[in-house]
Short mmCIF file of C-alpha atoms in Angstrom, two decimals:
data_model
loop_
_atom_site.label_atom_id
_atom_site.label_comp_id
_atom_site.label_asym_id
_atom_site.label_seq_id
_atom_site.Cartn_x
_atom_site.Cartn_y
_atom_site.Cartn_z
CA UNK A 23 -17.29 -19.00 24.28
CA UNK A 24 -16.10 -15.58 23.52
CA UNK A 25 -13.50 -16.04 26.40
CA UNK A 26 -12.18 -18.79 24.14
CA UNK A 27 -11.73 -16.88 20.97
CA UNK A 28 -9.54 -14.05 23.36
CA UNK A 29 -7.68 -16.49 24.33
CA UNK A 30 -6.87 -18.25 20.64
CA UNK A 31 -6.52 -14.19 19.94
CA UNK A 32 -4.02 -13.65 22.31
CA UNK A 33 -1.76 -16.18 21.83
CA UNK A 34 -2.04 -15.65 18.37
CA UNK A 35 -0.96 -12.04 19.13
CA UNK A 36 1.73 -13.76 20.83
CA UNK A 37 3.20 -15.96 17.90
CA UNK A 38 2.85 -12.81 16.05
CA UNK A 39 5.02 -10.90 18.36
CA UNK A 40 7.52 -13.86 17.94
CA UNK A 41 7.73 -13.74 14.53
CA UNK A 42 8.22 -10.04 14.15
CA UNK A 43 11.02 -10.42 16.61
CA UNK A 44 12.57 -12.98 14.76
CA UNK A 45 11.70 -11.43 11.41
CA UNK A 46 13.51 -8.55 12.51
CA UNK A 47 16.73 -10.05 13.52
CA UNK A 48 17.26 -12.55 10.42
CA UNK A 49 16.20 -11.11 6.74
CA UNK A 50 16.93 -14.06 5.78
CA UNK A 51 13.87 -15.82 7.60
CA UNK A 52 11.94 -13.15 6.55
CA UNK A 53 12.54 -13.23 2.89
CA UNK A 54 12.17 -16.94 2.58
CA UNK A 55 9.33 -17.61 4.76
CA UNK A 56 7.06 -13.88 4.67
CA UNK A 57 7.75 -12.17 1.57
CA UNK A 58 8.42 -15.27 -0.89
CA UNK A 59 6.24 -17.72 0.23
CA UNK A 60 3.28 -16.50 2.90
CA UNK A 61 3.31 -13.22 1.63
CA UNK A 62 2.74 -14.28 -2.12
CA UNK A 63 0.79 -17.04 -1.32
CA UNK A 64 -1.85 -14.88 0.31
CA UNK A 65 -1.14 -12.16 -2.43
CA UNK A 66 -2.47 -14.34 -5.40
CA UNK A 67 -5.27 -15.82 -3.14
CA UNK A 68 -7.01 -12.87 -3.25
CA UNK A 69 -5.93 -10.95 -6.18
CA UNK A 70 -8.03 -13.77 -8.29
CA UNK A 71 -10.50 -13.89 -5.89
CA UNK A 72 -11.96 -11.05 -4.39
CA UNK A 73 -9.23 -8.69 -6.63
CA UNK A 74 -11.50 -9.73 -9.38
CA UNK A 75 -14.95 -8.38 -8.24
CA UNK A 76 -16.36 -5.01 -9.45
CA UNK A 77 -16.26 -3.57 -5.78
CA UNK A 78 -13.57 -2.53 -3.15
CA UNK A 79 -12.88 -5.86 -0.87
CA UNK A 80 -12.90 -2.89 1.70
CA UNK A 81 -16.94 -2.82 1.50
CA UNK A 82 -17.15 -7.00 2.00
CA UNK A 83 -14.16 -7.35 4.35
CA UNK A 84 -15.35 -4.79 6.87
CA UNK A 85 -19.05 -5.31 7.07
CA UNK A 86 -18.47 -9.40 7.34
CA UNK A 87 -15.77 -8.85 10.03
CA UNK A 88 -17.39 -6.51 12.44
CA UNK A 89 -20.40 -8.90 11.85
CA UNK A 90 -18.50 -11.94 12.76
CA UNK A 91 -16.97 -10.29 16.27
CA UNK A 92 -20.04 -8.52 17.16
CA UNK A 93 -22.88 -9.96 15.68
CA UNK A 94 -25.44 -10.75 18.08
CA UNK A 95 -23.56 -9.68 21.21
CA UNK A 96 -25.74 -6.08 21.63
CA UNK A 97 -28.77 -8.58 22.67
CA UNK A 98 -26.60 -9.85 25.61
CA UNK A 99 -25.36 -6.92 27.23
CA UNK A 100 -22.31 -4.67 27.80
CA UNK A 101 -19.81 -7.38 29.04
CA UNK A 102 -20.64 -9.09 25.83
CA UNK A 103 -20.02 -6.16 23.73
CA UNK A 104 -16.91 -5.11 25.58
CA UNK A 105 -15.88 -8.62 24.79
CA UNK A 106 -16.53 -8.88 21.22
CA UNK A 107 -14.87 -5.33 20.77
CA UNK A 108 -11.70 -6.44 22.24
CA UNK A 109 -11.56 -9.29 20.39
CA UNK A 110 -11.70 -7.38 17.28
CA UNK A 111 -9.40 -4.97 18.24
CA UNK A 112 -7.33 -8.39 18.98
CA UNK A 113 -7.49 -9.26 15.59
CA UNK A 114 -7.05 -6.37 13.56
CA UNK A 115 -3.76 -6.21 14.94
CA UNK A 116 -3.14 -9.85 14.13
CA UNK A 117 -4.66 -9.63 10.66
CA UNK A 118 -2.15 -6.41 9.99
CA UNK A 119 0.93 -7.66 10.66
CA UNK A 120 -0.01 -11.42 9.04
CA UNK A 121 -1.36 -9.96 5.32
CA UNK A 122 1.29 -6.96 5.38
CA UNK A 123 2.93 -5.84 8.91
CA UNK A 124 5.52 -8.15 9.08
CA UNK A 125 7.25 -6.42 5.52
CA UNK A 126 8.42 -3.64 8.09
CA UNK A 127 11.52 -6.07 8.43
CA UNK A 128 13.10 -5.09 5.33
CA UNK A 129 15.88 -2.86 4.94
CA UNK A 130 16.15 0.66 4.10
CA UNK A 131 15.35 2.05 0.59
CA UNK A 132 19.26 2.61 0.07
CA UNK A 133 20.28 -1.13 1.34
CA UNK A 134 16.98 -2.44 -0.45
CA UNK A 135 18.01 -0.46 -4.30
CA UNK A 136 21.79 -0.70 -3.41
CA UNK A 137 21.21 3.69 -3.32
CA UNK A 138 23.91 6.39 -2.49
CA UNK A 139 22.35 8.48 0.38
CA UNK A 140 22.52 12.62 -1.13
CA UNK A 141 23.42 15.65 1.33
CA UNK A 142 19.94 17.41 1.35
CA UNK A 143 20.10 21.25 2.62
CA UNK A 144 18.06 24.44 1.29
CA UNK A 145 20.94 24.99 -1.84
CA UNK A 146 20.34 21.81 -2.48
CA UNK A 147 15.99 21.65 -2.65
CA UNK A 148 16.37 24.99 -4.68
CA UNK A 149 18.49 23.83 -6.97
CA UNK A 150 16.14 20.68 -7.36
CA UNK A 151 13.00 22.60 -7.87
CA UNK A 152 14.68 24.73 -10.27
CA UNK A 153 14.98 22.25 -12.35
CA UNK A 154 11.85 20.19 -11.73
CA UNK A 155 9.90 23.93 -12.55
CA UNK A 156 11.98 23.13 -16.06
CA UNK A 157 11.00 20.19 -16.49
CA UNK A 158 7.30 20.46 -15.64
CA UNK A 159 7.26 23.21 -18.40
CA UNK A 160 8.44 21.38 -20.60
CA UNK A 161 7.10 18.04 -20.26
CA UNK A 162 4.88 16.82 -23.33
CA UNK A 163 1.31 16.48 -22.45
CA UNK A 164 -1.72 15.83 -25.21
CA UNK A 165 -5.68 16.65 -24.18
CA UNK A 166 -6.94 13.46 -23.41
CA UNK A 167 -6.75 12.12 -19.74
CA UNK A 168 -6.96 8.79 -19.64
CA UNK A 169 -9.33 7.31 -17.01
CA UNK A 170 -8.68 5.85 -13.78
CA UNK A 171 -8.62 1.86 -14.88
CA UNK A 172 -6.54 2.64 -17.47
CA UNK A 173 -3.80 3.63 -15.68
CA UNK A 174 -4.38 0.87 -12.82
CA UNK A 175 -3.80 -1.46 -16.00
CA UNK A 176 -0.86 0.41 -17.46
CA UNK A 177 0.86 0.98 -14.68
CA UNK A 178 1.07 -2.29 -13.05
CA UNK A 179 3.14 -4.25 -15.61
CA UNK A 180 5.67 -1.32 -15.44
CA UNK A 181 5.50 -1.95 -11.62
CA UNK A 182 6.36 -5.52 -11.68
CA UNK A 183 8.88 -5.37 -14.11
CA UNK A 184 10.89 -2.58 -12.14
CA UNK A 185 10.61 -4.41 -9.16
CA UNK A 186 11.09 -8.16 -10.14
CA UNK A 187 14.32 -6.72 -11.79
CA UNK A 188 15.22 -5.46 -8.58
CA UNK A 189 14.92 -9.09 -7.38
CA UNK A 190 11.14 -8.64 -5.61
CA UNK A 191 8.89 -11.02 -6.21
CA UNK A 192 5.47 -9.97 -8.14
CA UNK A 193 3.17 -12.62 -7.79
CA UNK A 194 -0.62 -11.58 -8.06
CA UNK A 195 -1.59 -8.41 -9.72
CA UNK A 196 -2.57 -5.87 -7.04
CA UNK A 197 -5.86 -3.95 -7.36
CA UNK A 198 -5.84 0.01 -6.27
CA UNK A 199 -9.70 0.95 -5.99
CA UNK A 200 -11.20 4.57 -6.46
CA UNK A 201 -13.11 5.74 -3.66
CA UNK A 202 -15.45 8.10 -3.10
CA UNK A 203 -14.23 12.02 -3.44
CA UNK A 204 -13.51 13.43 0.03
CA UNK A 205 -12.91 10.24 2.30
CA UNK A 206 -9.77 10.14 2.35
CA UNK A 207 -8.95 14.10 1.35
CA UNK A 208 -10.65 15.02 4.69
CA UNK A 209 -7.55 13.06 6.27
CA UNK A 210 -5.05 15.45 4.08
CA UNK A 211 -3.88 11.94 2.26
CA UNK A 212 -4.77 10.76 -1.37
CA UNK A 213 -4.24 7.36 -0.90
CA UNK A 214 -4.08 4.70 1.60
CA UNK A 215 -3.17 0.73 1.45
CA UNK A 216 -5.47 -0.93 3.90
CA UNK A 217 -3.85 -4.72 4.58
CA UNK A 218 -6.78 -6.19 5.82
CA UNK A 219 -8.70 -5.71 2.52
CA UNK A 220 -5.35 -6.29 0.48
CA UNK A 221 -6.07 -3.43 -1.99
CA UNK A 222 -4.92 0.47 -2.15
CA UNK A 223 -7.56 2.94 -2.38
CA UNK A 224 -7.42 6.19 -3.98
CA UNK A 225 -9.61 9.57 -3.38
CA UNK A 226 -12.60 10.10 -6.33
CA UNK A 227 -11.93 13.81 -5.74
CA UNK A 228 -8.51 13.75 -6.18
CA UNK A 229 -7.17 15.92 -9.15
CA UNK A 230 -6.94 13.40 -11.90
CA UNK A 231 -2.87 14.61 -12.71
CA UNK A 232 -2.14 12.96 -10.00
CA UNK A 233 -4.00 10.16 -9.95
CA UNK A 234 -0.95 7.98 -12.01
CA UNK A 235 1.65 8.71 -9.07
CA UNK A 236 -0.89 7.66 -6.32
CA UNK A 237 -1.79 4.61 -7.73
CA UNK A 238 1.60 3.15 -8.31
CA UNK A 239 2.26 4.74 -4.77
CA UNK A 240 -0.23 2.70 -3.25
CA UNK A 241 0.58 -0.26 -6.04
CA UNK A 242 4.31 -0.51 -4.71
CA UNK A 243 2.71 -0.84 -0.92
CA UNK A 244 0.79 -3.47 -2.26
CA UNK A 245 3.99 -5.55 -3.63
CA UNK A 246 5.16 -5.20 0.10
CA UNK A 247 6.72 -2.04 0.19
CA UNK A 248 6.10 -0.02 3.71
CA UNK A 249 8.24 3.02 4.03
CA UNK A 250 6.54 6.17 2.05
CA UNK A 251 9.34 7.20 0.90
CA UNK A 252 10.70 3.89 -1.11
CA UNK A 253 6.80 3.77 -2.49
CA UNK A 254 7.35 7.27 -3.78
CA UNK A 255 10.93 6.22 -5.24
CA UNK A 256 9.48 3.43 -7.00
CA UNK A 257 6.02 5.76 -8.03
CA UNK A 258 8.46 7.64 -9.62
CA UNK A 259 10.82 5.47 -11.46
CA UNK A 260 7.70 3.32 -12.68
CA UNK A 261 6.17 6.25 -13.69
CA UNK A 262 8.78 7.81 -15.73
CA UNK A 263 9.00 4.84 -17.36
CA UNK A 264 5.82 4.84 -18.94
CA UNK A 265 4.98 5.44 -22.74
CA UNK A 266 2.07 7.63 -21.89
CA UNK A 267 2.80 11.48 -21.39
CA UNK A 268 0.12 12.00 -18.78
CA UNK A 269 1.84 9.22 -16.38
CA UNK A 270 5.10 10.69 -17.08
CA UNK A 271 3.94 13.93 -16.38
CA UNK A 272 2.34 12.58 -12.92
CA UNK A 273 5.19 11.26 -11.40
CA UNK A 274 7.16 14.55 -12.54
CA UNK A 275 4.13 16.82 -10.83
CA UNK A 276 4.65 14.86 -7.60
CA UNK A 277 8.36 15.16 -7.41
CA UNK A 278 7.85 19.23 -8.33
CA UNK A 279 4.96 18.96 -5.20
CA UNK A 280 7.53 17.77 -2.63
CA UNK A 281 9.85 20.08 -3.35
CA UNK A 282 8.19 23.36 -2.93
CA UNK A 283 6.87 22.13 0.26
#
């Protein structure tokens, strides 16, 4: 039986493979068939189903799918195990590139937001944080921090209206989860969009400044974006765009963070 399910795996890992390739040779395809129509599709299926629970799909999703691959196969030995891993290992990969992956076929942040590309050299990132040390001094702040769903909810209109004029679709309304402090700190990263459970995930401990900037980060991922650098470019331009000070000043913080290294 489990022989069966490698092999439906496997040549699903095949007809993955096939569609990357082709992905990756005609946008075209890609656009019309991925990230308009499977992509979306899949996008609105579970941001109004598991999107809406109280919890992280990350603590149903994983549970239920090492469950389904190796449930019951410790009571019938190592081959059976061995088995059961692989074909989880099969399907992760599968899973990845189907709910996300296959968005690594777009373009480049300049050919994606029609951008100039800008000479950087050491004159150049100290005359940048120059002026982002200005600006950080300078930026308007009040005392109240506003908490952690309020900014999921703020944010993500500003998201999809940056990037629906950019001509990206926005169907759904992507969820980015708090975690518990440390998980993903230990790692040296803040944030992290995990495809399989369709949601970004941001570290409790994480200084709450920054938590405006990661969340769009990880929001922009979640609207199909791959490279880290376009997610920060659109973090950033969302983020400045905002009413509130404190998401303003977020996005501005990050910027001043990358450039002093």
């Amino acid at each position: 039986m489990q022989w069966k399910r490698i092999k439906v795996g496997v040549l699903t890992f095949c007809l993955v493979l096939l569609l990357a390739f082709m992905f990756s040779k005609s946008g075209r395809f890609y656009e019309v068939f991925y990230l308009k129509f499977l992509f979306q599709f899949i996008r609105v299926i579970h941001d109004y189903t598991f999107g809406v629970l109280p919890v992280p799909s990350i603590y149903i999703v994983v549970p239920a799918f090492f469950y389904y691959f190796l449930g019951g196969t410790f009571r019938k030995g190592v081959k059976s195990v061995f088995n059961g891993l692989l074909l989880a290992v099969i399907w992760i990969i599968n899973w990845f590139y189907i709910l996300w992956g296959f968005n690594y076929a777009q373009g480049s942040g300049y050919e994606l937001f029609d951008l100039e590309p800008v000479k950087v050299d050491s004159t150049y990132i100290e005359s940048e944080f120059l002026a982002q040390t200005d600006i950080i001094n300078h930026t308007v702040t009040t005392k109240d921090i506003f908490p952690f769903q309020s900014n999921e909810a703020e944010i993500r209109p500003l998201m999809k209206a940056f990037i629906s004029e950019k001509g990206f679709p926005t169907h759904g309304r992507v969820r980015i989860r708090k975690i518990p402090g440390g998980g993903l700190l230990h790692f040296r990263t803040s944030g992290i969009y995990i495809p399989h459970a369709f949601e970004g995930h941001v570290d409790g401990g994480l200084f709450k400044l920054q938590y405006p900037f990661t969340i769009a980060h990880e929001m922009a991922h979640g609207y199909s974006f791959t490279d880290e650098s376009v997610c920060n470019y659109i973090a950033y331009k969302v983020c400045t765009s905002s009413d509130n000070p404190w998401i303003r000043y977020s996005a501005e913080l990050a910027y001043w963070r990358y450039l002093s290294g």
